[in-house]
Tab-separated table of C-alpha atoms in Angstrom:
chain	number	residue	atom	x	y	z
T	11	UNK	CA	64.689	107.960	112.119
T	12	UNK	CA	65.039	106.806	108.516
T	13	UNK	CA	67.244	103.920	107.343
T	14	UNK	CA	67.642	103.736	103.909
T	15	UNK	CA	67.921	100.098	102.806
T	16	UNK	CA	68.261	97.331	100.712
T	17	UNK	CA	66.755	93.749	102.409
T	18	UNK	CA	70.010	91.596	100.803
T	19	UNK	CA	72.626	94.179	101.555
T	20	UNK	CA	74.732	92.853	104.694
T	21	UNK	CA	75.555	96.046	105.524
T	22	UNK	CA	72.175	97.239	105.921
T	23	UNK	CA	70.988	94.351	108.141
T	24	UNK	CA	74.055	94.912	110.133
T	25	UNK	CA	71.773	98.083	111.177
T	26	UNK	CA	68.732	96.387	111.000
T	27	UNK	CA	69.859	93.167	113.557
T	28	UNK	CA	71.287	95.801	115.899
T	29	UNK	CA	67.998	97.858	116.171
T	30	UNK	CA	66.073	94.794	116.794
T	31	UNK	CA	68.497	93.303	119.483
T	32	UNK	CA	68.501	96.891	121.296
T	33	UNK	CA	64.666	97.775	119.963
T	34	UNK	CA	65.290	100.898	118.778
T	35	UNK	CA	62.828	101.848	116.147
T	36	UNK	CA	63.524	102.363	112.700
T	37	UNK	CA	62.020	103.812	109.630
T	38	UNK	CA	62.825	101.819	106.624
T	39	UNK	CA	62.955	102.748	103.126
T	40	UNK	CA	63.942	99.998	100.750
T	41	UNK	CA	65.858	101.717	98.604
T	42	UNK	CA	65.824	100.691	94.512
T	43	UNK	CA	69.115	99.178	94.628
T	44	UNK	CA	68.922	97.538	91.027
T	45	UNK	CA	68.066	100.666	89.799
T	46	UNK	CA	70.667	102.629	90.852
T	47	UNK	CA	68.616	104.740	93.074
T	48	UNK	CA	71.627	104.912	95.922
T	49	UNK	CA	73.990	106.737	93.168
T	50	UNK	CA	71.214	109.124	92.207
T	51	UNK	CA	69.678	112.356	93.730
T	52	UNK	CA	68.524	112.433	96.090
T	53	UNK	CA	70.290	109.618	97.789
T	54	UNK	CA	74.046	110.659	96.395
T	55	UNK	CA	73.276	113.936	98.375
T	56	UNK	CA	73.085	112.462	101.512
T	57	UNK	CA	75.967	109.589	100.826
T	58	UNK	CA	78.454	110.936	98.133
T	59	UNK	CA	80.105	107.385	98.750
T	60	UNK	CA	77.073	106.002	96.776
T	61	UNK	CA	76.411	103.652	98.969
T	62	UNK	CA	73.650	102.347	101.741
T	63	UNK	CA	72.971	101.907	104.616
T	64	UNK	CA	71.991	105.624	105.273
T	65	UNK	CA	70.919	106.853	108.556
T	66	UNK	CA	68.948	110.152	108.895
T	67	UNK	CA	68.342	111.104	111.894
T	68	UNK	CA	66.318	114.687	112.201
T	69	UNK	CA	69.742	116.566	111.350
T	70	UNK	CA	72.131	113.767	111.796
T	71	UNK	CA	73.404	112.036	108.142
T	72	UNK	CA	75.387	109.008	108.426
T	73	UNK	CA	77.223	106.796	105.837
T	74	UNK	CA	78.891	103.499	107.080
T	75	UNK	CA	77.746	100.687	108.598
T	76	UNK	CA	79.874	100.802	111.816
T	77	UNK	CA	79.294	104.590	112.340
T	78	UNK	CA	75.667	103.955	112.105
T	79	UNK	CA	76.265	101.375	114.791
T	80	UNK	CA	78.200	103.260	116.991
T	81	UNK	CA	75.606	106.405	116.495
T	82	UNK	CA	72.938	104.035	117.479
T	83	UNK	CA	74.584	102.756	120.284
T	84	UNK	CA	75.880	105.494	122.026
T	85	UNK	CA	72.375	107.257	121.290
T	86	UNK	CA	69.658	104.879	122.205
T	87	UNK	CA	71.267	102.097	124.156
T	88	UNK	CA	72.934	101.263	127.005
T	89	UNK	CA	76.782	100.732	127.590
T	90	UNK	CA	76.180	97.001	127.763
T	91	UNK	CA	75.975	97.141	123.550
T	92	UNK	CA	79.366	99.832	123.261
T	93	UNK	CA	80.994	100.795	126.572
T	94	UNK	CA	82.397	104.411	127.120
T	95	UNK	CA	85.675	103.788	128.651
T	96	UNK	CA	88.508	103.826	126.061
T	97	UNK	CA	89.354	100.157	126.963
T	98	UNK	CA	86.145	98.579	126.065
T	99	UNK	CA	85.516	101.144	123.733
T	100	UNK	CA	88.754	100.223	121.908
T	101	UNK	CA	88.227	96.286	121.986
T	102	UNK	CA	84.891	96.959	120.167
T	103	UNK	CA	86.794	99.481	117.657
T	104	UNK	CA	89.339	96.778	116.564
T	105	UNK	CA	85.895	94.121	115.348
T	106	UNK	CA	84.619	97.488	113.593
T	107	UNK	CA	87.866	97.475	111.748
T	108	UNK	CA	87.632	94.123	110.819
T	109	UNK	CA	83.982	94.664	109.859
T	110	UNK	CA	85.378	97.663	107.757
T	111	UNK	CA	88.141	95.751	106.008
T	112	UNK	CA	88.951	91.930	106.138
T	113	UNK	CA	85.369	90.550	106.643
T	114	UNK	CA	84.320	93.561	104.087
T	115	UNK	CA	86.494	92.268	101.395
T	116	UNK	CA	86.559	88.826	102.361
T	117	UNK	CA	83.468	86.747	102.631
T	118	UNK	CA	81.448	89.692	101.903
T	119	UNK	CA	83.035	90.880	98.536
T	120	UNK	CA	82.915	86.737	97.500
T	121	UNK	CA	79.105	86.971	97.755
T	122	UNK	CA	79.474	89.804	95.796
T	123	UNK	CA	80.593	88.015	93.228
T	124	UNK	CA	78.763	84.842	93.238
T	125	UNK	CA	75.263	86.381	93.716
T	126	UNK	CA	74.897	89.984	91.976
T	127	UNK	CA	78.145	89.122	89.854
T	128	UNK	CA	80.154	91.721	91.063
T	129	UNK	CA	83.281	92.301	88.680
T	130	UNK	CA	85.655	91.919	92.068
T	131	UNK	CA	88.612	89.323	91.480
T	132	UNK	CA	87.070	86.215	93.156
T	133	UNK	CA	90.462	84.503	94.359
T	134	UNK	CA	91.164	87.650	96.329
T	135	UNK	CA	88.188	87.505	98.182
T	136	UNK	CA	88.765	84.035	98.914
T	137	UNK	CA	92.332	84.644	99.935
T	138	UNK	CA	91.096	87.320	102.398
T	139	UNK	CA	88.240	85.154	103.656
T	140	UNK	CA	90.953	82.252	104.442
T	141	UNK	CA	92.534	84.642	106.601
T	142	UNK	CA	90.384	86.068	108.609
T	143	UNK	CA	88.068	83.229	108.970
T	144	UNK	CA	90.588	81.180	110.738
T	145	UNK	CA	91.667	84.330	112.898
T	146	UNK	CA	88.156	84.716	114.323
T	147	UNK	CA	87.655	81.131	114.611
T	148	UNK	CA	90.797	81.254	116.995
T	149	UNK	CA	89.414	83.972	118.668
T	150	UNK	CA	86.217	82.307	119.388
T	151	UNK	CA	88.092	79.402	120.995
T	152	UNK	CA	88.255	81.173	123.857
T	153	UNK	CA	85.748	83.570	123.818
T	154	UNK	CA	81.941	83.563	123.823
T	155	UNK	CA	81.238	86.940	121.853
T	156	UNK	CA	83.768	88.660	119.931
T	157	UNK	CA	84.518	91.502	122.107
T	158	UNK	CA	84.027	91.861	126.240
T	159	UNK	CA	82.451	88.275	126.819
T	160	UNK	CA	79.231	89.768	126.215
T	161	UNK	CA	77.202	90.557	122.901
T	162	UNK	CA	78.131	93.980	121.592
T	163	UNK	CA	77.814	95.875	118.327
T	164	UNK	CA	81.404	94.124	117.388
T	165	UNK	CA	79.112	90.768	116.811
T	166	UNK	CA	76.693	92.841	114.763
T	167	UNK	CA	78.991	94.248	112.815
T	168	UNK	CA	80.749	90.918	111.836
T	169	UNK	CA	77.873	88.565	112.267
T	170	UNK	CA	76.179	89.432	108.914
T	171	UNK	CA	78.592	88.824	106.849
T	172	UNK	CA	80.381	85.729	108.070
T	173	UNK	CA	77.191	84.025	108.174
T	174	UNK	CA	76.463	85.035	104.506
T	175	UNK	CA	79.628	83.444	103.938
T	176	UNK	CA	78.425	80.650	102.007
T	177	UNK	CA	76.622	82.636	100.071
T	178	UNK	CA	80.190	83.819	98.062
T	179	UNK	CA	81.035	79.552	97.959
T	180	UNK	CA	82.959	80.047	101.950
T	181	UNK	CA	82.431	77.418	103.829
T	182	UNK	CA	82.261	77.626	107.655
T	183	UNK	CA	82.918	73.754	107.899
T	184	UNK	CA	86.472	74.084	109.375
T	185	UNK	CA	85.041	76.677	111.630
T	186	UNK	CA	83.507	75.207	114.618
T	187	UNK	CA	83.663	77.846	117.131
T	188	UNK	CA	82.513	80.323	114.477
T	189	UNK	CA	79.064	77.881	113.592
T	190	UNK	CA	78.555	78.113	117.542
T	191	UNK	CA	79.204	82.052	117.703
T	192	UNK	CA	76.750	82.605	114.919
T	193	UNK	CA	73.988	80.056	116.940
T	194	UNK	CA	74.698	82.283	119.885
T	195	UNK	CA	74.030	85.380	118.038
T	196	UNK	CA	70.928	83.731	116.340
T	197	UNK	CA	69.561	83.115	120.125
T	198	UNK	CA	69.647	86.463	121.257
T	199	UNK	CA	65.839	87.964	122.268
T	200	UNK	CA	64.644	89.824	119.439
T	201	UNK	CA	67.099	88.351	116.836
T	202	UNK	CA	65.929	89.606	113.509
T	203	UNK	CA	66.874	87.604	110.467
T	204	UNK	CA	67.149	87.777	106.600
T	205	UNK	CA	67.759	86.224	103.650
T	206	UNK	CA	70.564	83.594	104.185
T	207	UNK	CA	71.378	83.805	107.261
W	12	UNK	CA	102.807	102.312	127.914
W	13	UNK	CA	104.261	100.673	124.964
W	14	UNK	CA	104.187	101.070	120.956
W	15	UNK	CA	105.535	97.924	118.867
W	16	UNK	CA	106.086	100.177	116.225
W	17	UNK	CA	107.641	100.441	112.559
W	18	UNK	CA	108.928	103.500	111.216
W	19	UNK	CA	107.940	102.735	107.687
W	20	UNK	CA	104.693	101.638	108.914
W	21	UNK	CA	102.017	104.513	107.974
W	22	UNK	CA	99.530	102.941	110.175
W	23	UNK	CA	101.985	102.991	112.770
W	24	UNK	CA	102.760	106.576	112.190
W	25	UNK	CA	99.139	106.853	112.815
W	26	UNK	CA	99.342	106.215	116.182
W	27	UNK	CA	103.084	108.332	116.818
W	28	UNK	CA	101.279	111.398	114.973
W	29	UNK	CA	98.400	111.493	117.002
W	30	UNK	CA	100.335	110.774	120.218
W	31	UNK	CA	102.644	113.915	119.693
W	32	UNK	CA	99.329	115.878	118.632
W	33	UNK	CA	97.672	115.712	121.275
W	34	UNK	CA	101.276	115.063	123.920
W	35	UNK	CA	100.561	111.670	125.301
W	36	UNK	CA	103.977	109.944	125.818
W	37	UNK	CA	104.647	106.655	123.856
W	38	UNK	CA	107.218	104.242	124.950
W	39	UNK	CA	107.897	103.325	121.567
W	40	UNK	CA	109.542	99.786	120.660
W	41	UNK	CA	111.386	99.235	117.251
W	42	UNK	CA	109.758	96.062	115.806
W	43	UNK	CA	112.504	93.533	113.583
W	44	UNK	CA	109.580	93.494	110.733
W	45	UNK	CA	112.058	92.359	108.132
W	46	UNK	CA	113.144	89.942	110.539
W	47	UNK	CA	109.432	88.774	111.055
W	48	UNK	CA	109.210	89.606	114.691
W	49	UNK	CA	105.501	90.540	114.170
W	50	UNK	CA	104.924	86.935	113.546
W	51	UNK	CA	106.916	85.408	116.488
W	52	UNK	CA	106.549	85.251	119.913
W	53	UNK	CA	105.706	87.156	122.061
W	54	UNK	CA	104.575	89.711	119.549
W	55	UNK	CA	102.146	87.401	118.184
W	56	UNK	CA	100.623	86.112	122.005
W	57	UNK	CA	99.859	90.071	121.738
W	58	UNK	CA	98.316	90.029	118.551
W	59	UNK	CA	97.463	86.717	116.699
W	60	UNK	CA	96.561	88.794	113.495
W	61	UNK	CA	100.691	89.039	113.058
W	62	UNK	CA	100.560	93.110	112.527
W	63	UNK	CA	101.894	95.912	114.387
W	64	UNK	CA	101.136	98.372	115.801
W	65	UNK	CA	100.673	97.111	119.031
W	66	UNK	CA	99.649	99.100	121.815
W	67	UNK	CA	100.323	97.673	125.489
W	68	UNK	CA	99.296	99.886	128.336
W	69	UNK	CA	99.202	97.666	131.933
W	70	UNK	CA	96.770	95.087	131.104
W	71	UNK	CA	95.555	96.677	127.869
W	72	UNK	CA	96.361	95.463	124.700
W	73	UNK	CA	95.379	96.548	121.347
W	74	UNK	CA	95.613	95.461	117.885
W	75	UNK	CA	94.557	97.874	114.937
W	76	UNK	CA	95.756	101.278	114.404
W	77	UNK	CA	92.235	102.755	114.448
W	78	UNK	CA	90.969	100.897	117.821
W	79	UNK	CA	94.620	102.515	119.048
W	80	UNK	CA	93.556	106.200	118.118
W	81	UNK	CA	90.328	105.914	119.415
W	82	UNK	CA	91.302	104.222	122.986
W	83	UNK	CA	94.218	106.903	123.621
W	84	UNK	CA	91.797	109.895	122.582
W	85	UNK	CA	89.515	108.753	125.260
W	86	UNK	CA	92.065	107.516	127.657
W	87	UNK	CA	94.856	110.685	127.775
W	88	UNK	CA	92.994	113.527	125.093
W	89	UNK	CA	90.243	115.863	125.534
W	90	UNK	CA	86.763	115.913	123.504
W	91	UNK	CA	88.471	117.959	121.061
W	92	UNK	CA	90.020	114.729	119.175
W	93	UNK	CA	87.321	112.296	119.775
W	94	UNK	CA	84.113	113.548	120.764
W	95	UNK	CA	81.616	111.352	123.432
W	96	UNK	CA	78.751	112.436	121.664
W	97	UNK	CA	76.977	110.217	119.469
W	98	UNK	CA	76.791	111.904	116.168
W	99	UNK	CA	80.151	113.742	117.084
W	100	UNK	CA	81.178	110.512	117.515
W	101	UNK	CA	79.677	108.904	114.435
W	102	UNK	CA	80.784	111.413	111.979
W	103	UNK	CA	84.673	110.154	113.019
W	104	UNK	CA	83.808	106.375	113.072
W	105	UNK	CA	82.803	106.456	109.386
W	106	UNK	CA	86.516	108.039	108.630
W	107	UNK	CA	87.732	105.392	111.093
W	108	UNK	CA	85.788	103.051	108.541
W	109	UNK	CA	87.710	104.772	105.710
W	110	UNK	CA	90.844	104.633	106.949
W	111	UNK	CA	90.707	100.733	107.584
W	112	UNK	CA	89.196	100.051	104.314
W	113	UNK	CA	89.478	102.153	101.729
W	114	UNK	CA	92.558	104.058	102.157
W	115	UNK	CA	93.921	100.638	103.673
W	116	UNK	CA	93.097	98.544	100.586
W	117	UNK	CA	93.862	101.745	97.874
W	118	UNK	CA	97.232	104.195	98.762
W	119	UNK	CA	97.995	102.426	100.934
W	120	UNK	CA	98.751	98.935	99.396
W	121	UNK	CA	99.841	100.536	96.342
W	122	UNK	CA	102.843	101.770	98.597
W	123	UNK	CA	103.153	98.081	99.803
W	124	UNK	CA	103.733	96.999	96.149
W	125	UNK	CA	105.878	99.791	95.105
W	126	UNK	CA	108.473	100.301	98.004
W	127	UNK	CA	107.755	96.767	99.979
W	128	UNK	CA	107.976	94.324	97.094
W	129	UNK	CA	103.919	92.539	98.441
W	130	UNK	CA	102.367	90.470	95.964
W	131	UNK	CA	99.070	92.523	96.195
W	132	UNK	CA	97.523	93.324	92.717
W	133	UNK	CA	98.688	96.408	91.861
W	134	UNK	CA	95.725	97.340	89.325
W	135	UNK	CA	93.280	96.917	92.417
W	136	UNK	CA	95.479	99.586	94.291
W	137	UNK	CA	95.315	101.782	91.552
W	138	UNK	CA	91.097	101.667	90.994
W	139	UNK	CA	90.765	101.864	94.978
W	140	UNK	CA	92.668	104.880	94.590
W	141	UNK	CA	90.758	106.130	91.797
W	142	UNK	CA	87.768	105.632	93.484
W	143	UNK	CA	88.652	107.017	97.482
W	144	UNK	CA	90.890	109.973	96.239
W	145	UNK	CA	88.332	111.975	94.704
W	146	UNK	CA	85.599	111.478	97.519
W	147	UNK	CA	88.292	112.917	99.773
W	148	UNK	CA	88.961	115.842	97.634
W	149	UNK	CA	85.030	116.511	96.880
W	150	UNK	CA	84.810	116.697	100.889
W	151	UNK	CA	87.679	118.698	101.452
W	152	UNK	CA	86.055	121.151	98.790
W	153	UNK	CA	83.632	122.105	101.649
W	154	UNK	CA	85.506	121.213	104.945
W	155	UNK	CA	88.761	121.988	105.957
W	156	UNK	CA	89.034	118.878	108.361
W	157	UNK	CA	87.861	115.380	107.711
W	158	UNK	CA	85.139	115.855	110.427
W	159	UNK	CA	83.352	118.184	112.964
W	160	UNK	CA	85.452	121.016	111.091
W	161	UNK	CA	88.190	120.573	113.487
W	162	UNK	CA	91.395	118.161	113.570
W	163	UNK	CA	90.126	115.063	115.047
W	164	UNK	CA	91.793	111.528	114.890
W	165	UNK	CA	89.547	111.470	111.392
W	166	UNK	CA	92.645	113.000	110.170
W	167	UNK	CA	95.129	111.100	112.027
W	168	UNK	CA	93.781	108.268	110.451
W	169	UNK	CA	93.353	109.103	106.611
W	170	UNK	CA	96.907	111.529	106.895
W	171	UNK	CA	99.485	109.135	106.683
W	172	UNK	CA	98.827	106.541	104.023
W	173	UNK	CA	97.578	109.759	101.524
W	174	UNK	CA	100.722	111.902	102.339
W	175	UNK	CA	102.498	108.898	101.670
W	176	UNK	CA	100.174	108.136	98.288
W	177	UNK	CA	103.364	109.241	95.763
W	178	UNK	CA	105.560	106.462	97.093
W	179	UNK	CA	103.039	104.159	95.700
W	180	UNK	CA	102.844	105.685	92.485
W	181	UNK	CA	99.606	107.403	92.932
W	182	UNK	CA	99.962	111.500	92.210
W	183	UNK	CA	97.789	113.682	94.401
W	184	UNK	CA	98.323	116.469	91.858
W	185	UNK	CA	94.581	115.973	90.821
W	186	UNK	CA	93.922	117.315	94.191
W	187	UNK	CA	94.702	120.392	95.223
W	188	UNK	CA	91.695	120.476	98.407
W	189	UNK	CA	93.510	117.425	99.885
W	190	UNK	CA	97.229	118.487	99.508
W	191	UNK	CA	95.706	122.017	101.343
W	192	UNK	CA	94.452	119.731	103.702
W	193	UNK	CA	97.663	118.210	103.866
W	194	UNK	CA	99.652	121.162	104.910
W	195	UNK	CA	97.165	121.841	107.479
W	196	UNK	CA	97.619	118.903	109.159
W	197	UNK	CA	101.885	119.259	108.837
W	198	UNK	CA	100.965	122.911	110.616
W	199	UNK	CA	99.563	121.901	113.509
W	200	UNK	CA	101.289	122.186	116.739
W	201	UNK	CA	103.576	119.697	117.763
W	202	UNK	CA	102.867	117.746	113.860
W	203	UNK	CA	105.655	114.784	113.876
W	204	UNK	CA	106.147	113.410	110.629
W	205	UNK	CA	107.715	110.209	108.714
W	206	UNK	CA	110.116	109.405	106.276
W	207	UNK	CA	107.923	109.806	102.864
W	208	UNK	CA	105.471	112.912	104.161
């Protein structure tokens, strides 16, 4: 199973942490990110989105970082990491979403900015970040793991990017609960790091 | 169970068109959104991100229109909408992902600007747009359903907010595969629709 990848991309180590915390193996292939190999053939063949992570899985062909989650999940783990009842289920849906969108073009699109100098309107991104921040740090107030009181691919799919945060100049300082979420993810067996995190 | 529900609200509509789809009943609850209600209690002890919809069902409660689709298609539909399969599933979740993101931040809040009066850039609409349209239409050139070349709550979720892309000032006449697509979703048994589509 091939995971096409770039080592700085927090979407790609969103698939990367989760394989490691549920040790399912993966074939990586860094991908030539700089050189534009992801909007290129053969790569724009299997993602016409032009973008990575990309799973291949003998026929299986999967763009998105929470699909490739989900696939993962429902394939080679157990229900502890995405249950299959449409209650659980759903509360792990709603952190994909805000995977997907706020934390997406929030604290992930200001690191676009400030490290590969992304042409993305940087008060935007901090707008959204000063949203959602504050709505997961609420969250956490009362809650251990984002979704289920247990670790689940919702905290993989936000982790990345929130810790990243002050990569893109967003602080976590006001955050509290968040700082401690992000220790508790970091102290899960087989926690696999990278670059800033 | 209960919808806290907008009629104006396309990811609202979401949730009603899939519900008479697929016949699950929907106690559905006229929000005061002009009046702020979302933001008030007790709407907002239900969902501190101050949205709707909002689906309550016994001691379930949901935020996020795409977390709703997914926990109703498990809960109350068939394998047809929402398949249990990993890559079944996986090929929906990345629309899931679209819907919430790109469709979200593109059509979508170009309609915000346009008929709501928000204070969202509308040039960033617009390129979104630009961009998401025409990956839609170059997969509807092969498919004639978002995924598993069936209706599945893929198209529940991407329907509303490009049906409703005119009344945001973005023209679908580019694209004649997704307005096709478009009529095949309006054709399909028990289709409700919305002011606007």
């Amino acid at each position: 199973m091939k995971l096409y990848d770039l080592e700085l991309s927090g979407n790609c180590y969103k698939v990367r942490l989760f394989a490691a915390l549920a040790q399912i193996p993966l074939d990586i292939v860094a991908v030539d990110f700089l050189g534009g190999a992801h909007k290129q053939a053969p790569l724009i063949d299997l993602n016409r989105w032009g973008e990575i992570p990309i799973l291949v899985d003998g026929e299986v062909v999967l763009r998105d970082s929470q699909a490739i989650l989900v696939y993962l999940a429902v394939k080679y783990a157990g229900e502890t990491w995405f249950p299959r009842g449409a209650a659980g289920m759903a509360e792990v849906v709603q952190w994909l979403s805000t995977a997907a969108n706020d934390v997406q073009n929030g604290p992930a699109s200001a690191r676009l900015v400030d490290k590969f100098g992304y042409a993305i309107d940087k008060a935007d991104t901090l707008k959204r970040s000063a949203r959602i921040l504050p709505l997961i740090e609420a969250h956490l107030a009362g809650h251990q793991w984002l979704a289920l009181e247990r670790p689940t691919i919702a905290d993989c799919a936000v982790f990345p990017y929130v810790a990243l945060a002050p990569e893109g100049g967003v602080s976590l300082s006001d955050y509290p609960n968040t700082r401690q979420w992000l220790g508790r993810v970091r102290a899960l067996p087989h926690f696999l790091a990278m670059p800033g995190v």
